[in-house]
Amino acid sequence: MTEVTIHDLPFEILSNILAEAAKLNAAEGVTWTFGLAELEVPFGKIPIHKYVRGPVQDEVLRWDSVADIRQTCSAWRKWALSYALEQIHLNKWRTSERWAEVTRNRSAYNIYELIDRPSGAYVRQPPYLSLDKTRKLFSDFSDIACHVRRVWLNGFYVAETDRKIFDTINACTNLHSVAIPWTMLRRGNVDDWAKLLRPNSKNPLQSLELLAVEIPEEQKKAPENRVDRQALQHKRVDFSRLRRLKLFGNTTFLPVCDADLQAIARSATGLEEIHISCLSTVSIKGLIALIQSSRNTLRVIEHAPRSSDGFYHPHPGEVEPDSSMHLCELLTSCPNLRDLSLSMPCVCADLFSNPRVKWSGELQVRALTLCPLRHKNGRDRTDQITALSKLLSTARDLSNEAALRRRPAHQESPLNIEFFLSNSIFTPLSASVHADFALARTISNNAFPREQHWSFKGPYGSSGVYGKQLTDDENELWEVVEEQEYFRAVQGGLVSLDI
């Protein structure tokens, strides 16, 4: 009878066994690292105090957890590298940390606990040391770089680091997802972006995140940083194999704009997810270009250019005046769209008129006005109430139809629609309106609202104030009223419907 060893097991079973072993090793390993602190005293020698600085990074824990597995055999080493290097997070050093005299062997950290008088020294690390070492490792050892699937970088925003980042991520031939500074969109050349996207490879890039921040003025003024190579205009920069695009963060320095999204849309015909959050330099025009190019494949659309005020959003922009395109109808024509959170210039009942849509879960729409009122000079209250009532009624009908079609076996979330209009939140399914009615209560001499019901929603979004400590001026909770009572208040002039 042939002897069966663990190596004869199917790869899936062996992989599960090794993964469980790695988890147990991580649980028993060192999860904290140590640093030094000094008491601030006016005179005399400042004593050094030992303290726990924070947890060991997840990727370090994963690396430690497979240390023994890596040394077993070549097949297990390959598995261990894939397990430990699947995700890479790189942060810029602060350059002036104080380092404790701790052994590099983390398994011996318990010895450090016994030291009564910890010592250390200020060590100036090069700010890009982690990036430089990673770049060298991946460039010298392609058999290691090929195991990296996701890379996330933070703090590298100058021309010098852009070159290093491209060298690092382009060495990872099986890279699936990358989160990089938005500056690389400007300073990267055609070859850099063609190698990153790899449209003709069997392992093309699937997910691209561009992260933006406000950088110091001296970096903005540096000539080498103010470079735009216009790589997106070249046909070799092909986004046709990309499945997920995310833009996050606001900046005034060479920001991502509508023209960039329109250039991406020329080849991005297979996007499944679009996330545009917390930036005000991209309007509805850029989003429409992406939706039109990937209409048949889109599953998720998030367009939330939130301002620092939370609830109040920057103007979402306008559709071209001569365009016959109706955004509400465009969204309903996306056959695979399921999740939607959108800021748009106007909205109407047409957005919810197609019963065949596959939407589910939380659906949020933020709009400035309603489509039927958009081009009217004079807007009386009756027209406003009629248009808004039709919108809410159609949305409510769609939610009810979606609930009837739900298949519990597929664990689909019920469709819950919310509208953010006129500084209020409308929830059609419960036929309720959430807003600050303090002024209306004063005007009506406490006749409206008839009963006081506090709302858990508020001016900072759909989930209240996000745990923010309110000041005395802000300590005003919203109230919730029934839809019909709200319409009567609008008709009577107690509430202003600003749409």
PDB file of C-alpha atoms in Angstrom, residues 170-355:
ATOM      1  CA  ASN A 170       5.677  47.497 -11.732  1.00  0.00           C
ATOM      2  CA  ALA A 171       8.022  44.803 -10.396  1.00  0.00           C
ATOM      3  CA  CYS A 172       4.925  43.044  -9.006  1.00  0.00           C
ATOM      4  CA  THR A 173       3.749  41.189 -12.084  1.00  0.00           C
ATOM      5  CA  ASN A 174       0.658  39.716 -10.402  1.00  0.00           C
ATOM      6  CA  LEU A 175      -0.517  42.936  -8.776  1.00  0.00           C
ATOM      7  CA  HIS A 176      -4.294  42.986  -8.453  1.00  0.00           C
ATOM      8  CA  SER A 177      -5.022  46.190  -6.532  1.00  0.00           C
ATOM      9  CA  VAL A 178      -3.052  49.362  -5.862  1.00  0.00           C
ATOM     10  CA  ALA A 179      -3.681  52.541  -3.855  1.00  0.00           C
ATOM     11  CA  ILE A 180      -1.276  55.292  -4.916  1.00  0.00           C
ATOM     12  CA  PRO A 181      -0.929  59.091  -4.640  1.00  0.00           C
ATOM     13  CA  TRP A 182      -2.891  61.085  -7.213  1.00  0.00           C
ATOM     14  CA  THR A 183       0.325  62.843  -8.242  1.00  0.00           C
ATOM     15  CA  MET A 184       1.366  59.744 -10.164  1.00  0.00           C
ATOM     16  CA  LEU A 185      -1.490  60.418 -12.562  1.00  0.00           C
ATOM     17  CA  ARG A 186       0.313  63.630 -13.500  1.00  0.00           C
ATOM     18  CA  ARG A 187       3.989  62.723 -13.300  1.00  0.00           C
ATOM     19  CA  GLY A 188       3.881  59.169 -14.605  1.00  0.00           C
ATOM     20  CA  ASN A 189       4.780  58.705 -18.264  1.00  0.00           C
ATOM     21  CA  VAL A 190       3.059  56.501 -20.833  1.00  0.00           C
ATOM     22  CA  ASP A 191       5.400  53.530 -20.239  1.00  0.00           C
ATOM     23  CA  ASP A 192       4.823  53.690 -16.466  1.00  0.00           C
ATOM     24  CA  TRP A 193       1.054  53.536 -16.803  1.00  0.00           C
ATOM     25  CA  ALA A 194       1.069  50.925 -19.565  1.00  0.00           C
ATOM     26  CA  LYS A 195       3.182  48.632 -17.368  1.00  0.00           C
ATOM     27  CA  LEU A 196       0.953  49.240 -14.351  1.00  0.00           C
ATOM     28  CA  LEU A 197      -2.359  48.551 -16.123  1.00  0.00           C
ATOM     29  CA  ARG A 198      -1.058  45.568 -18.175  1.00  0.00           C
ATOM     30  CA  PRO A 199      -4.195  45.338 -20.384  1.00  0.00           C
ATOM     31  CA  ASN A 200      -2.711  42.536 -22.526  1.00  0.00           C
ATOM     32  CA  SER A 201      -1.475  40.452 -19.597  1.00  0.00           C
ATOM     33  CA  LYS A 202      -3.229  37.408 -18.170  1.00  0.00           C
ATOM     34  CA  ASN A 203      -3.069  39.206 -14.785  1.00  0.00           C
ATOM     35  CA  PRO A 204      -4.085  42.818 -15.476  1.00  0.00           C
ATOM     36  CA  LEU A 205      -4.575  45.413 -12.753  1.00  0.00           C
ATOM     37  CA  GLN A 206      -8.121  45.094 -11.386  1.00  0.00           C
ATOM     38  CA  SER A 207      -8.434  47.934  -8.861  1.00  0.00           C
ATOM     39  CA  LEU A 208      -6.946  51.445  -8.897  1.00  0.00           C
ATOM     40  CA  GLU A 209      -7.253  53.924  -6.019  1.00  0.00           C
ATOM     41  CA  LEU A 210      -5.970  57.488  -6.281  1.00  0.00           C
ATOM     42  CA  LEU A 211      -5.574  59.119  -2.863  1.00  0.00           C
ATOM     43  CA  ALA A 212      -5.263  62.914  -2.606  1.00  0.00           C
ATOM     44  CA  VAL A 213      -4.264  65.208   0.271  1.00  0.00           C
ATOM     45  CA  GLU A 214      -3.270  68.841   0.680  1.00  0.00           C
ATOM     46  CA  ILE A 215       0.538  69.017   0.572  1.00  0.00           C
ATOM     47  CA  PRO A 216       2.856  71.741   1.998  1.00  0.00           C
ATOM     48  CA  GLU A 217       3.365  74.937   0.006  1.00  0.00           C
ATOM     49  CA  GLU A 218       7.082  74.295  -0.541  1.00  0.00           C
ATOM     50  CA  GLN A 219       6.259  71.016  -2.272  1.00  0.00           C
ATOM     51  CA  LYS A 220       3.663  72.742  -4.439  1.00  0.00           C
ATOM     52  CA  LYS A 221       6.178  75.368  -5.580  1.00  0.00           C
ATOM     53  CA  ALA A 222       8.981  72.937  -6.443  1.00  0.00           C
ATOM     54  CA  PRO A 223       9.343  72.869 -10.276  1.00  0.00           C
ATOM     55  CA  GLU A 224      10.011  69.121 -10.396  1.00  0.00           C
ATOM     56  CA  ASN A 225       6.671  68.507  -8.677  1.00  0.00           C
ATOM     57  CA  ARG A 226       4.639  70.701 -11.038  1.00  0.00           C
ATOM     58  CA  VAL A 227       4.905  68.293 -13.954  1.00  0.00           C
ATOM     59  CA  ASP A 228       1.996  66.908 -15.976  1.00  0.00           C
ATOM     60  CA  ARG A 229       3.034  64.437 -18.671  1.00  0.00           C
ATOM     61  CA  GLN A 230      -0.536  63.963 -19.980  1.00  0.00           C
ATOM     62  CA  ALA A 231      -0.160  60.181 -20.020  1.00  0.00           C
ATOM     63  CA  LEU A 232      -3.933  59.648 -20.064  1.00  0.00           C
ATOM     64  CA  GLN A 233      -4.170  61.118 -23.541  1.00  0.00           C
ATOM     65  CA  HIS A 234      -2.129  58.278 -25.061  1.00  0.00           C
ATOM     66  CA  LYS A 235      -3.908  55.210 -26.445  1.00  0.00           C
ATOM     67  CA  ARG A 236      -1.353  52.856 -24.833  1.00  0.00           C
ATOM     68  CA  VAL A 237      -2.750  53.824 -21.427  1.00  0.00           C
ATOM     69  CA  ASP A 238      -5.634  51.377 -21.580  1.00  0.00           C
ATOM     70  CA  PHE A 239      -8.130  50.971 -18.715  1.00  0.00           C
ATOM     71  CA  SER A 240     -10.261  48.335 -20.475  1.00  0.00           C
ATOM     72  CA  ARG A 241      -9.290  45.548 -18.021  1.00  0.00           C
ATOM     73  CA  LEU A 242      -9.770  47.690 -14.900  1.00  0.00           C
ATOM     74  CA  ARG A 243     -12.742  46.658 -12.729  1.00  0.00           C
ATOM     75  CA  ARG A 244     -12.668  49.127  -9.842  1.00  0.00           C
ATOM     76  CA  LEU A 245     -11.784  52.838  -9.756  1.00  0.00           C
ATOM     77  CA  LYS A 246     -11.699  54.866  -6.549  1.00  0.00           C
ATOM     78  CA  LEU A 247     -10.874  58.550  -6.054  1.00  0.00           C
ATOM     79  CA  PHE A 248     -10.623  59.758  -2.473  1.00  0.00           C
ATOM     80  CA  GLY A 249      -9.527  62.996  -0.831  1.00  0.00           C
ATOM     81  CA  ASN A 250      -9.423  66.652  -1.762  1.00  0.00           C
ATOM     82  CA  THR A 251      -6.501  68.785  -2.910  1.00  0.00           C
ATOM     83  CA  THR A 252      -5.834  72.048  -4.725  1.00  0.00           C
ATOM     84  CA  PHE A 253      -2.565  70.846  -6.244  1.00  0.00           C
ATOM     85  CA  LEU A 254      -2.945  69.297  -9.717  1.00  0.00           C
ATOM     86  CA  PRO A 255      -6.241  67.666  -8.677  1.00  0.00           C
ATOM     87  CA  VAL A 256      -8.080  64.934 -10.533  1.00  0.00           C
ATOM     88  CA  CYS A 257     -10.784  66.597 -12.643  1.00  0.00           C
ATOM     89  CA  ASP A 258     -13.548  65.840 -15.158  1.00  0.00           C
ATOM     90  CA  ALA A 259     -11.095  65.870 -18.075  1.00  0.00           C
ATOM     91  CA  ASP A 260      -9.135  63.031 -16.434  1.00  0.00           C
ATOM     92  CA  LEU A 261     -12.241  60.893 -15.970  1.00  0.00           C
ATOM     93  CA  GLN A 262     -13.342  61.567 -19.530  1.00  0.00           C
ATOM     94  CA  ALA A 263      -9.904  60.442 -20.752  1.00  0.00           C
ATOM     95  CA  ILE A 264     -10.129  57.291 -18.618  1.00  0.00           C
ATOM     96  CA  ALA A 265     -13.661  56.633 -19.887  1.00  0.00           C
ATOM     97  CA  ARG A 266     -12.432  56.336 -23.484  1.00  0.00           C
ATOM     98  CA  SER A 267     -10.984  52.906 -22.677  1.00  0.00           C
ATOM     99  CA  ALA A 268     -12.613  51.977 -19.337  1.00  0.00           C
ATOM    100  CA  THR A 269     -15.416  49.833 -20.744  1.00  0.00           C
ATOM    101  CA  GLY A 270     -15.487  47.156 -18.049  1.00  0.00           C
ATOM    102  CA  LEU A 271     -15.675  49.007 -14.727  1.00  0.00           C
ATOM    103  CA  GLU A 272     -17.775  47.267 -12.078  1.00  0.00           C
ATOM    104  CA  GLU A 273     -17.272  49.758  -9.248  1.00  0.00           C
ATOM    105  CA  ILE A 274     -16.861  53.543  -9.226  1.00  0.00           C
ATOM    106  CA  HIS A 275     -16.123  55.308  -5.931  1.00  0.00           C
ATOM    107  CA  ILE A 276     -15.661  59.091  -5.905  1.00  0.00           C
ATOM    108  CA  SER A 277     -15.622  60.414  -2.343  1.00  0.00           C
ATOM    109  CA  CYS A 278     -14.592  63.504  -0.398  1.00  0.00           C
ATOM    110  CA  LEU A 279     -13.397  65.612  -3.321  1.00  0.00           C
ATOM    111  CA  SER A 280     -14.955  68.634  -4.976  1.00  0.00           C
ATOM    112  CA  THR A 281     -12.882  68.783  -8.195  1.00  0.00           C
ATOM    113  CA  VAL A 282     -14.869  66.081 -10.012  1.00  0.00           C
ATOM    114  CA  SER A 283     -18.412  66.933 -11.065  1.00  0.00           C
ATOM    115  CA  ILE A 284     -21.280  64.925 -12.486  1.00  0.00           C
ATOM    116  CA  LYS A 285     -19.813  65.335 -15.999  1.00  0.00           C
ATOM    117  CA  GLY A 286     -16.825  63.107 -15.259  1.00  0.00           C
ATOM    118  CA  LEU A 287     -19.025  60.542 -13.561  1.00  0.00           C
ATOM    119  CA  ILE A 288     -21.448  60.422 -16.494  1.00  0.00           C
ATOM    120  CA  ALA A 289     -18.575  59.710 -18.884  1.00  0.00           C
ATOM    121  CA  LEU A 290     -17.551  56.678 -16.799  1.00  0.00           C
ATOM    122  CA  ILE A 291     -21.142  55.428 -16.466  1.00  0.00           C
ATOM    123  CA  GLN A 292     -21.741  55.652 -20.194  1.00  0.00           C
ATOM    124  CA  SER A 293     -18.557  53.751 -21.043  1.00  0.00           C
ATOM    125  CA  SER A 294     -19.171  50.941 -18.501  1.00  0.00           C
ATOM    126  CA  ARG A 295     -22.973  50.909 -18.481  1.00  0.00           C
ATOM    127  CA  ASN A 296     -23.277  47.141 -19.018  1.00  0.00           C
ATOM    128  CA  THR A 297     -20.848  46.086 -16.280  1.00  0.00           C
ATOM    129  CA  LEU A 298     -21.361  48.574 -13.441  1.00  0.00           C
ATOM    130  CA  ARG A 299     -22.475  47.128 -10.102  1.00  0.00           C
ATOM    131  CA  VAL A 300     -21.572  49.905  -7.639  1.00  0.00           C
ATOM    132  CA  ILE A 301     -21.639  53.699  -8.015  1.00  0.00           C
ATOM    133  CA  GLU A 302     -20.636  55.977  -5.147  1.00  0.00           C
ATOM    134  CA  HIS A 303     -20.405  59.684  -5.869  1.00  0.00           C
ATOM    135  CA  ALA A 304     -20.251  61.593  -2.603  1.00  0.00           C
ATOM    136  CA  PRO A 305     -18.209  64.804  -2.817  1.00  0.00           C
ATOM    137  CA  ARG A 306     -18.712  65.532   0.866  1.00  0.00           C
ATOM    138  CA  SER A 307     -17.462  68.805   2.272  1.00  0.00           C
ATOM    139  CA  SER A 308     -15.955  69.278   5.721  1.00  0.00           C
ATOM    140  CA  ASP A 309     -19.408  70.187   7.001  1.00  0.00           C
ATOM    141  CA  GLY A 310     -20.555  66.616   6.582  1.00  0.00           C
ATOM    142  CA  PHE A 311     -24.188  66.859   5.534  1.00  0.00           C
ATOM    143  CA  TYR A 312     -23.746  69.797   3.171  1.00  0.00           C
ATOM    144  CA  HIS A 313     -22.182  68.734  -0.106  1.00  0.00           C
ATOM    145  CA  PRO A 314     -20.394  70.757  -2.793  1.00  0.00           C
ATOM    146  CA  HIS A 315     -22.373  71.486  -5.946  1.00  0.00           C
ATOM    147  CA  PRO A 316     -22.408  68.257  -7.973  1.00  0.00           C
ATOM    148  CA  GLY A 317     -22.057  70.160 -11.258  1.00  0.00           C
ATOM    149  CA  GLU A 318     -24.330  70.428 -14.261  1.00  0.00           C
ATOM    150  CA  VAL A 319     -24.906  68.289 -17.322  1.00  0.00           C
ATOM    151  CA  GLU A 320     -23.948  69.913 -20.627  1.00  0.00           C
ATOM    152  CA  PRO A 321     -26.740  72.385 -21.585  1.00  0.00           C
ATOM    153  CA  ASP A 322     -27.085  70.950 -25.099  1.00  0.00           C
ATOM    154  CA  SER A 323     -27.093  67.336 -23.901  1.00  0.00           C
ATOM    155  CA  SER A 324     -30.230  65.265 -24.404  1.00  0.00           C
ATOM    156  CA  MET A 325     -28.982  62.709 -21.889  1.00  0.00           C
ATOM    157  CA  HIS A 326     -31.194  62.242 -18.811  1.00  0.00           C
ATOM    158  CA  LEU A 327     -29.141  61.001 -15.874  1.00  0.00           C
ATOM    159  CA  CYS A 328     -32.112  59.345 -14.152  1.00  0.00           C
ATOM    160  CA  GLU A 329     -32.829  57.224 -17.233  1.00  0.00           C
ATOM    161  CA  LEU A 330     -29.121  56.463 -17.730  1.00  0.00           C
ATOM    162  CA  LEU A 331     -28.867  54.971 -14.238  1.00  0.00           C
ATOM    163  CA  THR A 332     -31.921  52.765 -14.704  1.00  0.00           C
ATOM    164  CA  SER A 333     -30.438  51.429 -17.955  1.00  0.00           C
ATOM    165  CA  CYS A 334     -27.450  49.873 -16.156  1.00  0.00           C
ATOM    166  CA  PRO A 335     -28.516  46.191 -16.121  1.00  0.00           C
ATOM    167  CA  ASN A 336     -26.178  45.000 -13.334  1.00  0.00           C
ATOM    168  CA  LEU A 337     -26.228  48.029 -11.030  1.00  0.00           C
ATOM    169  CA  ARG A 338     -26.970  47.069  -7.413  1.00  0.00           C
ATOM    170  CA  ASP A 339     -25.520  49.690  -5.038  1.00  0.00           C
ATOM    171  CA  LEU A 340     -26.005  53.410  -5.566  1.00  0.00           C
ATOM    172  CA  SER A 341     -25.031  56.511  -3.593  1.00  0.00           C
ATOM    173  CA  LEU A 342     -25.110  59.589  -5.752  1.00  0.00           C
ATOM    174  CA  SER A 343     -24.918  63.379  -5.685  1.00  0.00           C
ATOM    175  CA  MET A 344     -26.702  64.803  -8.717  1.00  0.00           C
ATOM    176  CA  PRO A 345     -27.951  68.210  -9.860  1.00  0.00           C
ATOM    177  CA  CYS A 346     -31.578  67.066 -10.077  1.00  0.00           C
ATOM    178  CA  VAL A 347     -33.682  63.959  -9.597  1.00  0.00           C
ATOM    179  CA  CYS A 348     -37.174  62.820 -10.597  1.00  0.00           C
ATOM    180  CA  ALA A 349     -39.502  59.830 -10.507  1.00  0.00           C
ATOM    181  CA  ASP A 350     -37.896  58.422 -13.681  1.00  0.00           C
ATOM    182  CA  LEU A 351     -35.005  57.210 -11.523  1.00  0.00           C
ATOM    183  CA  PHE A 352     -37.345  54.653  -9.938  1.00  0.00           C
ATOM    184  CA  SER A 353     -39.691  53.928 -12.832  1.00  0.00           C
ATOM    185  CA  ASN A 354     -37.935  50.759 -14.053  1.00  0.00           C
ATOM    186  CA  PRO A 355     -39.139  47.756 -11.992  1.00  0.00           C
TER     187      PRO A 355
END
